[in-house]
Amino acid sequence: PRPVSLISIDSFPGHPQFKGLGELTPPDVASLFAFRQRVTPPQFALAAEAWDAYRGQDRRRIEAFLQRDTTALPYLSAALRRYLDELPVERGGLTRSERRLIEQLSGGPLAIHDAWSRMHEGERAYYITDSSFWAMVKRLAARSPALIHVAVDGDASQALPRGTLSLAQ
């Protein structure tokens, strides 16, 4: 088999709020090629165990995994801990992102795109895409009783349409 390599960075010149490789241009990514490192057998083993814990979607299993040393993959622990924040602690409860959106809307209505951008404030990693944010918005609006109200301007088929969000009355 061919060797597998890894580029693992937490900053990039010209990106003061760097959230991850996905925000880089192809030339930016190409510039990192020389800094790649071969993935070691212990890293493969750790990644496989993390994947098994993640796929099971069992909070206790992931928490147990996080008790071990994960430094071989330096961003793995933080990513799994952030993922756990998206699992409601209690049945019917809200995730960290849902609570964050509702807190934003407590100050009054917001444009959908502004609310989405604010979701990243204070976060260390890019974790919510426009489409996953929109799916969350639709879930909160569809709850009974609805927690938020959505007013879409124009084409609602976009990944993230234009419009306004507000707390449901």
Short mmCIF file of N, CA and C in Angstrom, two decimals, residues 5-166:
data_model
loop_
_atom_site.label_atom_id
_atom_site.label_comp_id
_atom_site.label_asym_id
_atom_site.label_seq_id
_atom_site.Cartn_x
_atom_site.Cartn_y
_atom_site.Cartn_z
N SER A 5 -0.14 10.28 4.24
CA SER A 5 0.43 11.40 4.97
C SER A 5 -0.67 12.30 5.51
N LEU A 6 -0.28 13.19 6.41
CA LEU A 6 -1.23 14.04 7.11
C LEU A 6 -0.68 15.46 7.18
N ILE A 7 -1.55 16.41 6.91
CA ILE A 7 -1.24 17.82 7.16
C ILE A 7 -2.14 18.23 8.31
N SER A 8 -1.55 18.66 9.39
CA SER A 8 -2.31 18.97 10.60
C SER A 8 -1.83 20.31 11.14
N ILE A 9 -2.62 21.37 10.88
CA ILE A 9 -2.21 22.72 11.29
C ILE A 9 -3.34 23.40 12.04
N ASP A 10 -2.98 24.39 12.84
CA ASP A 10 -4.01 25.17 13.55
C ASP A 10 -3.93 26.66 13.22
N SER A 11 -3.09 27.01 12.25
CA SER A 11 -3.00 28.40 11.81
C SER A 11 -2.45 28.43 10.39
N PHE A 12 -2.69 29.56 9.72
CA PHE A 12 -2.16 29.74 8.37
C PHE A 12 -1.99 31.24 8.14
N PRO A 13 -0.84 31.65 7.59
CA PRO A 13 -0.60 33.08 7.36
C PRO A 13 -1.71 33.73 6.54
N GLY A 14 -2.13 34.90 6.98
CA GLY A 14 -3.17 35.64 6.27
C GLY A 14 -4.58 35.24 6.66
N HIS A 15 -4.72 34.31 7.60
CA HIS A 15 -6.02 33.85 8.09
C HIS A 15 -6.04 33.97 9.61
N PRO A 16 -6.25 35.20 10.12
CA PRO A 16 -6.17 35.39 11.57
C PRO A 16 -7.21 34.60 12.36
N GLN A 17 -8.34 34.29 11.75
CA GLN A 17 -9.38 33.50 12.43
C GLN A 17 -9.44 32.10 11.82
N PHE A 18 -8.31 31.50 11.56
CA PHE A 18 -8.22 30.21 10.88
C PHE A 18 -9.05 29.15 11.58
N LYS A 19 -9.93 28.50 10.82
CA LYS A 19 -10.80 27.46 11.38
C LYS A 19 -10.47 26.08 10.80
N GLY A 20 -9.77 26.01 9.68
CA GLY A 20 -9.45 24.70 9.13
C GLY A 20 -9.07 24.75 7.67
N LEU A 21 -8.60 23.62 7.18
CA LEU A 21 -8.11 23.53 5.81
C LEU A 21 -9.17 23.90 4.78
N GLY A 22 -10.42 23.72 5.08
CA GLY A 22 -11.49 23.99 4.14
C GLY A 22 -11.60 25.44 3.71
N GLU A 23 -11.02 26.36 4.47
CA GLU A 23 -11.10 27.76 4.08
C GLU A 23 -9.92 28.19 3.21
N LEU A 24 -8.98 27.30 2.96
CA LEU A 24 -7.80 27.65 2.17
C LEU A 24 -8.07 27.46 0.68
N THR A 25 -7.36 28.23 -0.10
CA THR A 25 -7.44 28.09 -1.56
C THR A 25 -6.57 26.91 -1.99
N PRO A 26 -6.77 26.39 -3.20
CA PRO A 26 -5.90 25.30 -3.67
C PRO A 26 -4.41 25.65 -3.61
N PRO A 27 -3.98 26.87 -3.99
CA PRO A 27 -2.55 27.17 -3.84
C PRO A 27 -2.09 27.17 -2.38
N ASP A 28 -2.95 27.62 -1.46
CA ASP A 28 -2.61 27.57 -0.03
C ASP A 28 -2.36 26.14 0.42
N VAL A 29 -3.28 25.26 0.03
CA VAL A 29 -3.14 23.85 0.42
C VAL A 29 -1.89 23.25 -0.21
N ALA A 30 -1.65 23.58 -1.48
CA ALA A 30 -0.46 23.05 -2.16
C ALA A 30 0.81 23.48 -1.44
N SER A 31 0.81 24.67 -0.86
CA SER A 31 2.01 25.13 -0.15
C SER A 31 2.30 24.31 1.11
N LEU A 32 1.32 23.59 1.59
CA LEU A 32 1.50 22.76 2.79
C LEU A 32 2.05 21.37 2.49
N PHE A 33 2.09 20.99 1.22
CA PHE A 33 2.48 19.64 0.84
C PHE A 33 3.85 19.27 1.42
N ALA A 34 4.78 20.18 1.39
CA ALA A 34 6.13 19.89 1.88
C ALA A 34 6.16 19.63 3.39
N PHE A 35 5.10 20.03 4.11
CA PHE A 35 5.07 19.88 5.57
C PHE A 35 4.30 18.65 6.03
N ARG A 36 3.83 17.86 5.07
CA ARG A 36 3.06 16.67 5.44
C ARG A 36 3.97 15.68 6.18
N GLN A 37 3.33 14.86 6.99
CA GLN A 37 4.07 13.82 7.72
C GLN A 37 3.37 12.50 7.52
N ARG A 38 4.16 11.47 7.44
CA ARG A 38 3.61 10.13 7.26
C ARG A 38 2.81 9.74 8.49
N VAL A 39 1.63 9.16 8.27
CA VAL A 39 0.79 8.68 9.37
C VAL A 39 1.41 7.40 9.91
N THR A 40 1.56 7.36 11.22
CA THR A 40 2.22 6.23 11.87
C THR A 40 1.19 5.15 12.26
N PRO A 41 1.65 3.93 12.47
CA PRO A 41 0.72 2.89 12.94
C PRO A 41 -0.03 3.27 14.22
N PRO A 42 0.61 3.89 15.21
CA PRO A 42 -0.17 4.31 16.39
C PRO A 42 -1.26 5.34 16.04
N GLN A 43 -0.99 6.23 15.10
CA GLN A 43 -2.02 7.20 14.68
C GLN A 43 -3.17 6.49 13.99
N PHE A 44 -2.87 5.53 13.12
CA PHE A 44 -3.93 4.76 12.47
C PHE A 44 -4.78 4.04 13.51
N ALA A 45 -4.14 3.42 14.49
CA ALA A 45 -4.87 2.67 15.52
C ALA A 45 -5.76 3.62 16.34
N LEU A 46 -5.23 4.77 16.71
CA LEU A 46 -6.00 5.75 17.48
C LEU A 46 -7.19 6.25 16.66
N ALA A 47 -6.96 6.54 15.39
CA ALA A 47 -8.04 7.02 14.52
C ALA A 47 -9.13 5.96 14.37
N ALA A 48 -8.73 4.70 14.24
CA ALA A 48 -9.72 3.62 14.09
C ALA A 48 -10.56 3.49 15.36
N GLU A 49 -9.94 3.58 16.52
CA GLU A 49 -10.69 3.50 17.78
C GLU A 49 -11.63 4.70 17.94
N ALA A 50 -11.14 5.88 17.56
CA ALA A 50 -11.99 7.08 17.64
C ALA A 50 -13.18 6.94 16.71
N TRP A 51 -12.95 6.43 15.50
CA TRP A 51 -14.03 6.26 14.53
C TRP A 51 -15.06 5.28 15.06
N ASP A 52 -14.63 4.18 15.66
CA ASP A 52 -15.56 3.21 16.22
C ASP A 52 -16.42 3.84 17.33
N ALA A 53 -15.79 4.64 18.18
CA ALA A 53 -16.53 5.30 19.26
C ALA A 53 -17.51 6.31 18.68
N TYR A 54 -17.08 7.07 17.71
CA TYR A 54 -17.94 8.09 17.08
C TYR A 54 -19.12 7.46 16.36
N ARG A 55 -18.86 6.42 15.60
CA ARG A 55 -19.95 5.77 14.84
C ARG A 55 -21.02 5.21 15.75
N GLY A 56 -20.65 4.78 16.93
CA GLY A 56 -21.62 4.22 17.86
C GLY A 56 -22.58 5.27 18.43
N GLN A 57 -22.22 6.53 18.34
CA GLN A 57 -23.03 7.65 18.83
C GLN A 57 -23.50 7.44 20.27
N ASP A 58 -22.64 6.84 21.05
CA ASP A 58 -22.92 6.61 22.47
C ASP A 58 -22.02 7.54 23.27
N ARG A 59 -22.61 8.50 23.92
CA ARG A 59 -21.86 9.49 24.69
C ARG A 59 -20.85 8.84 25.63
N ARG A 60 -21.27 7.81 26.34
CA ARG A 60 -20.39 7.17 27.33
C ARG A 60 -19.17 6.55 26.66
N ARG A 61 -19.37 5.98 25.50
CA ARG A 61 -18.25 5.34 24.80
C ARG A 61 -17.24 6.40 24.33
N ILE A 62 -17.73 7.52 23.85
CA ILE A 62 -16.82 8.58 23.42
C ILE A 62 -16.11 9.18 24.63
N GLU A 63 -16.85 9.40 25.72
CA GLU A 63 -16.24 9.94 26.93
C GLU A 63 -15.16 8.99 27.46
N ALA A 64 -15.42 7.70 27.41
CA ALA A 64 -14.42 6.72 27.85
C ALA A 64 -13.19 6.78 26.95
N PHE A 65 -13.41 6.90 25.64
CA PHE A 65 -12.28 7.01 24.71
C PHE A 65 -11.44 8.24 25.04
N LEU A 66 -12.09 9.34 25.40
CA LEU A 66 -11.38 10.59 25.66
C LEU A 66 -10.55 10.55 26.94
N GLN A 67 -10.68 9.51 27.75
CA GLN A 67 -9.86 9.37 28.95
C GLN A 67 -8.45 8.93 28.61
N ARG A 68 -8.25 8.48 27.39
CA ARG A 68 -6.93 7.99 27.00
C ARG A 68 -6.10 9.10 26.38
N ASP A 69 -4.85 8.82 26.12
CA ASP A 69 -3.94 9.77 25.50
C ASP A 69 -4.24 9.85 24.00
N THR A 70 -4.61 11.01 23.53
CA THR A 70 -4.91 11.21 22.11
C THR A 70 -3.92 12.16 21.44
N THR A 71 -2.79 12.41 22.08
CA THR A 71 -1.85 13.39 21.55
C THR A 71 -1.24 12.99 20.21
N ALA A 72 -1.31 11.73 19.84
CA ALA A 72 -0.80 11.32 18.53
C ALA A 72 -1.56 12.01 17.40
N LEU A 73 -2.81 12.38 17.67
CA LEU A 73 -3.62 13.16 16.72
C LEU A 73 -4.06 14.40 17.50
N PRO A 74 -3.30 15.49 17.41
CA PRO A 74 -3.46 16.61 18.34
C PRO A 74 -4.83 17.30 18.38
N TYR A 75 -5.62 17.22 17.33
CA TYR A 75 -6.92 17.92 17.33
C TYR A 75 -8.10 16.98 17.57
N LEU A 76 -7.81 15.71 17.73
CA LEU A 76 -8.87 14.71 17.88
C LEU A 76 -9.69 14.93 19.15
N SER A 77 -9.04 15.13 20.27
CA SER A 77 -9.77 15.28 21.53
C SER A 77 -10.71 16.47 21.50
N ALA A 78 -10.22 17.62 21.03
CA ALA A 78 -11.07 18.82 20.97
C ALA A 78 -12.24 18.60 20.02
N ALA A 79 -12.00 17.93 18.91
CA ALA A 79 -13.08 17.69 17.95
C ALA A 79 -14.15 16.78 18.55
N LEU A 80 -13.75 15.73 19.24
CA LEU A 80 -14.74 14.83 19.84
C LEU A 80 -15.47 15.51 20.99
N ARG A 81 -14.79 16.33 21.75
CA ARG A 81 -15.46 17.05 22.84
C ARG A 81 -16.49 18.03 22.27
N ARG A 82 -16.15 18.69 21.17
CA ARG A 82 -17.11 19.60 20.53
C ARG A 82 -18.29 18.82 19.98
N TYR A 83 -18.02 17.65 19.44
CA TYR A 83 -19.10 16.79 18.95
C TYR A 83 -20.04 16.41 20.09
N LEU A 84 -19.48 16.09 21.25
CA LEU A 84 -20.32 15.73 22.40
C LEU A 84 -21.24 16.88 22.79
N ASP A 85 -20.78 18.11 22.59
CA ASP A 85 -21.62 19.27 22.88
C ASP A 85 -22.87 19.30 22.00
N GLU A 86 -22.81 18.63 20.86
CA GLU A 86 -23.95 18.61 19.94
C GLU A 86 -24.92 17.47 20.24
N LEU A 87 -24.60 16.65 21.22
CA LEU A 87 -25.53 15.60 21.65
C LEU A 87 -26.28 16.12 22.87
N PRO A 88 -27.60 16.22 22.81
CA PRO A 88 -28.34 16.70 23.98
C PRO A 88 -28.07 15.79 25.18
N VAL A 89 -27.90 16.39 26.33
CA VAL A 89 -27.65 15.61 27.55
C VAL A 89 -28.89 14.83 27.94
N GLU A 90 -30.05 15.43 27.75
CA GLU A 90 -31.31 14.78 28.10
C GLU A 90 -32.20 14.66 26.87
N ARG A 91 -33.07 13.70 26.89
CA ARG A 91 -33.99 13.49 25.77
C ARG A 91 -34.85 14.74 25.57
N GLY A 92 -34.90 15.21 24.33
CA GLY A 92 -35.69 16.40 24.02
C GLY A 92 -34.97 17.69 24.35
N GLY A 93 -33.76 17.59 24.89
CA GLY A 93 -33.00 18.79 25.23
C GLY A 93 -32.38 19.43 24.00
N LEU A 94 -31.75 20.56 24.21
CA LEU A 94 -31.14 21.30 23.11
C LEU A 94 -29.63 21.06 23.07
N THR A 95 -29.09 21.11 21.88
CA THR A 95 -27.64 21.00 21.71
C THR A 95 -27.00 22.35 22.01
N ARG A 96 -25.70 22.36 22.09
CA ARG A 96 -24.97 23.60 22.32
C ARG A 96 -25.27 24.61 21.21
N SER A 97 -25.27 24.16 19.96
CA SER A 97 -25.54 25.07 18.84
C SER A 97 -26.96 25.61 18.89
N GLU A 98 -27.92 24.77 19.23
CA GLU A 98 -29.31 25.23 19.33
C GLU A 98 -29.45 26.28 20.43
N ARG A 99 -28.83 26.03 21.57
CA ARG A 99 -28.87 27.01 22.66
C ARG A 99 -28.20 28.31 22.24
N ARG A 100 -27.09 28.20 21.52
CA ARG A 100 -26.37 29.39 21.07
C ARG A 100 -27.23 30.23 20.13
N LEU A 101 -27.93 29.59 19.20
CA LEU A 101 -28.80 30.33 18.28
C LEU A 101 -29.94 31.01 19.05
N ILE A 102 -30.55 30.31 19.96
CA ILE A 102 -31.66 30.90 20.73
C ILE A 102 -31.16 32.08 21.57
N GLU A 103 -29.96 31.96 22.13
CA GLU A 103 -29.38 33.10 22.87
C GLU A 103 -29.19 34.30 21.95
N GLN A 104 -28.72 34.06 20.72
CA GLN A 104 -28.55 35.15 19.76
C GLN A 104 -29.89 35.85 19.50
N LEU A 105 -30.93 35.05 19.32
CA LEU A 105 -32.24 35.60 18.97
C LEU A 105 -32.93 36.26 20.14
N SER A 106 -32.44 36.04 21.35
CA SER A 106 -33.06 36.69 22.51
C SER A 106 -32.88 38.20 22.46
N GLY A 107 -31.93 38.67 21.66
CA GLY A 107 -31.73 40.11 21.50
C GLY A 107 -32.59 40.70 20.41
N GLY A 108 -33.38 39.88 19.74
CA GLY A 108 -34.24 40.35 18.66
C GLY A 108 -33.96 39.61 17.37
N PRO A 109 -34.79 39.84 16.36
CA PRO A 109 -34.64 39.14 15.07
C PRO A 109 -33.27 39.40 14.45
N LEU A 110 -32.82 38.40 13.70
CA LEU A 110 -31.53 38.49 13.00
C LEU A 110 -31.69 37.97 11.58
N ALA A 111 -30.92 38.54 10.67
CA ALA A 111 -30.83 38.00 9.33
C ALA A 111 -30.23 36.59 9.43
N ILE A 112 -30.72 35.69 8.61
CA ILE A 112 -30.25 34.30 8.65
C ILE A 112 -28.74 34.23 8.49
N HIS A 113 -28.18 34.95 7.53
CA HIS A 113 -26.74 34.91 7.29
C HIS A 113 -25.95 35.50 8.45
N ASP A 114 -26.48 36.52 9.11
CA ASP A 114 -25.80 37.08 10.28
C ASP A 114 -25.79 36.08 11.44
N ALA A 115 -26.91 35.42 11.64
CA ALA A 115 -26.99 34.42 12.71
C ALA A 115 -26.00 33.30 12.46
N TRP A 116 -25.91 32.85 11.21
CA TRP A 116 -24.97 31.77 10.87
C TRP A 116 -23.53 32.21 11.12
N SER A 117 -23.18 33.41 10.70
CA SER A 117 -21.81 33.91 10.91
C SER A 117 -21.48 34.00 12.40
N ARG A 118 -22.44 34.43 13.20
CA ARG A 118 -22.20 34.58 14.63
C ARG A 118 -22.03 33.24 15.34
N MET A 119 -22.49 32.17 14.74
CA MET A 119 -22.33 30.85 15.35
C MET A 119 -20.85 30.50 15.52
N HIS A 120 -19.98 31.11 14.72
CA HIS A 120 -18.56 30.78 14.76
C HIS A 120 -17.79 31.63 15.76
N GLU A 121 -18.38 32.70 16.25
CA GLU A 121 -17.68 33.58 17.19
C GLU A 121 -17.31 32.81 18.45
N GLY A 122 -16.05 32.93 18.84
CA GLY A 122 -15.58 32.28 20.05
C GLY A 122 -15.27 30.80 19.89
N GLU A 123 -15.49 30.25 18.72
CA GLU A 123 -15.19 28.84 18.48
C GLU A 123 -13.75 28.70 18.00
N ARG A 124 -13.14 27.61 18.34
CA ARG A 124 -11.76 27.36 17.91
C ARG A 124 -11.70 26.57 16.61
N ALA A 125 -12.79 25.98 16.22
CA ALA A 125 -12.79 25.17 15.00
C ALA A 125 -14.07 25.42 14.22
N TYR A 126 -13.94 25.35 12.93
CA TYR A 126 -15.10 25.48 12.05
C TYR A 126 -15.89 24.18 12.18
N TYR A 127 -17.09 24.26 12.66
CA TYR A 127 -17.82 23.04 12.97
C TYR A 127 -19.22 22.99 12.38
N ILE A 128 -19.75 24.10 11.91
CA ILE A 128 -21.12 24.09 11.40
C ILE A 128 -21.14 24.74 10.01
N THR A 129 -21.63 23.99 9.06
CA THR A 129 -21.72 24.50 7.69
C THR A 129 -23.03 25.23 7.49
N ASP A 130 -23.16 25.90 6.36
CA ASP A 130 -24.42 26.59 6.08
C ASP A 130 -25.58 25.61 6.01
N SER A 131 -25.36 24.45 5.39
CA SER A 131 -26.46 23.50 5.27
C SER A 131 -26.81 22.84 6.60
N SER A 132 -25.81 22.56 7.45
CA SER A 132 -26.14 21.97 8.76
C SER A 132 -26.79 23.02 9.67
N PHE A 133 -26.39 24.28 9.53
CA PHE A 133 -27.05 25.35 10.28
C PHE A 133 -28.51 25.46 9.85
N TRP A 134 -28.76 25.43 8.54
CA TRP A 134 -30.12 25.55 8.03
C TRP A 134 -30.98 24.38 8.48
N ALA A 135 -30.41 23.18 8.50
CA ALA A 135 -31.15 22.01 8.99
C ALA A 135 -31.52 22.19 10.46
N MET A 136 -30.61 22.74 11.25
CA MET A 136 -30.89 23.00 12.66
C MET A 136 -32.01 24.03 12.80
N VAL A 137 -31.95 25.10 12.01
CA VAL A 137 -32.99 26.13 12.04
C VAL A 137 -34.35 25.51 11.75
N LYS A 138 -34.42 24.68 10.71
CA LYS A 138 -35.70 24.06 10.34
C LYS A 138 -36.21 23.13 11.45
N ARG A 139 -35.30 22.42 12.12
CA ARG A 139 -35.72 21.55 13.24
C ARG A 139 -36.31 22.37 14.38
N LEU A 140 -35.66 23.48 14.71
CA LEU A 140 -36.16 24.32 15.81
C LEU A 140 -37.50 24.96 15.46
N ALA A 141 -37.68 25.29 14.19
CA ALA A 141 -38.95 25.89 13.76
C ALA A 141 -40.07 24.85 13.68
N ALA A 142 -39.70 23.58 13.48
CA ALA A 142 -40.70 22.53 13.31
C ALA A 142 -41.09 21.87 14.64
N ARG A 143 -40.39 22.18 15.72
CA ARG A 143 -40.73 21.58 17.01
C ARG A 143 -42.13 22.00 17.43
N SER A 144 -42.70 21.24 18.32
CA SER A 144 -44.01 21.59 18.83
C SER A 144 -43.91 21.74 20.35
N PRO A 145 -44.00 22.95 20.85
CA PRO A 145 -44.20 24.20 20.13
C PRO A 145 -42.89 24.65 19.46
N ALA A 146 -43.03 25.44 18.40
CA ALA A 146 -41.87 25.97 17.68
C ALA A 146 -41.06 26.86 18.61
N LEU A 147 -39.73 26.77 18.48
CA LEU A 147 -38.86 27.62 19.29
C LEU A 147 -38.44 28.88 18.55
N ILE A 148 -38.39 28.80 17.22
CA ILE A 148 -38.02 29.98 16.45
C ILE A 148 -38.97 30.12 15.26
N HIS A 149 -39.02 31.33 14.75
CA HIS A 149 -39.82 31.64 13.56
C HIS A 149 -38.85 31.99 12.43
N VAL A 150 -39.14 31.47 11.24
CA VAL A 150 -38.30 31.69 10.07
C VAL A 150 -39.12 32.42 9.02
N ALA A 151 -38.58 33.52 8.51
CA ALA A 151 -39.21 34.26 7.41
C ALA A 151 -38.19 34.31 6.28
N VAL A 152 -38.45 33.55 5.20
CA VAL A 152 -37.53 33.46 4.07
C VAL A 152 -37.92 34.48 3.01
N ASP A 153 -36.92 35.19 2.51
CA ASP A 153 -37.12 36.15 1.42
C ASP A 153 -36.68 35.47 0.12
N GLY A 154 -37.62 35.18 -0.75
CA GLY A 154 -37.25 34.63 -2.06
C GLY A 154 -37.10 33.13 -2.07
N ASP A 155 -36.01 32.66 -2.68
CA ASP A 155 -35.78 31.25 -2.97
C ASP A 155 -35.39 30.47 -1.70
N ALA A 156 -36.28 29.63 -1.22
CA ALA A 156 -36.01 28.84 -0.02
C ALA A 156 -35.23 27.58 -0.32
N SER A 157 -34.93 27.30 -1.59
CA SER A 157 -34.23 26.07 -1.94
C SER A 157 -32.71 26.22 -1.82
N GLN A 158 -32.22 27.42 -1.58
CA GLN A 158 -30.78 27.62 -1.41
C GLN A 158 -30.30 26.91 -0.15
N ALA A 159 -29.01 26.57 -0.12
CA ALA A 159 -28.44 25.93 1.06
C ALA A 159 -28.67 26.78 2.31
N LEU A 160 -28.55 28.09 2.13
CA LEU A 160 -28.81 29.02 3.22
C LEU A 160 -29.50 30.24 2.63
N PRO A 161 -30.83 30.26 2.67
CA PRO A 161 -31.57 31.34 2.02
C PRO A 161 -31.45 32.66 2.77
N ARG A 162 -31.88 33.70 2.13
CA ARG A 162 -31.96 35.03 2.76
C ARG A 162 -33.26 35.08 3.56
N GLY A 163 -33.25 35.85 4.62
CA GLY A 163 -34.45 35.99 5.42
C GLY A 163 -34.09 36.36 6.85
N THR A 164 -35.05 36.14 7.74
CA THR A 164 -34.91 36.57 9.14
C THR A 164 -35.31 35.43 10.07
N LEU A 165 -34.64 35.38 11.21
CA LEU A 165 -34.96 34.44 12.28
C LEU A 165 -35.37 35.24 13.51
N SER A 166 -36.33 34.73 14.24
CA SER A 166 -36.73 35.34 15.50
C SER A 166 -37.24 34.26 16.44
#
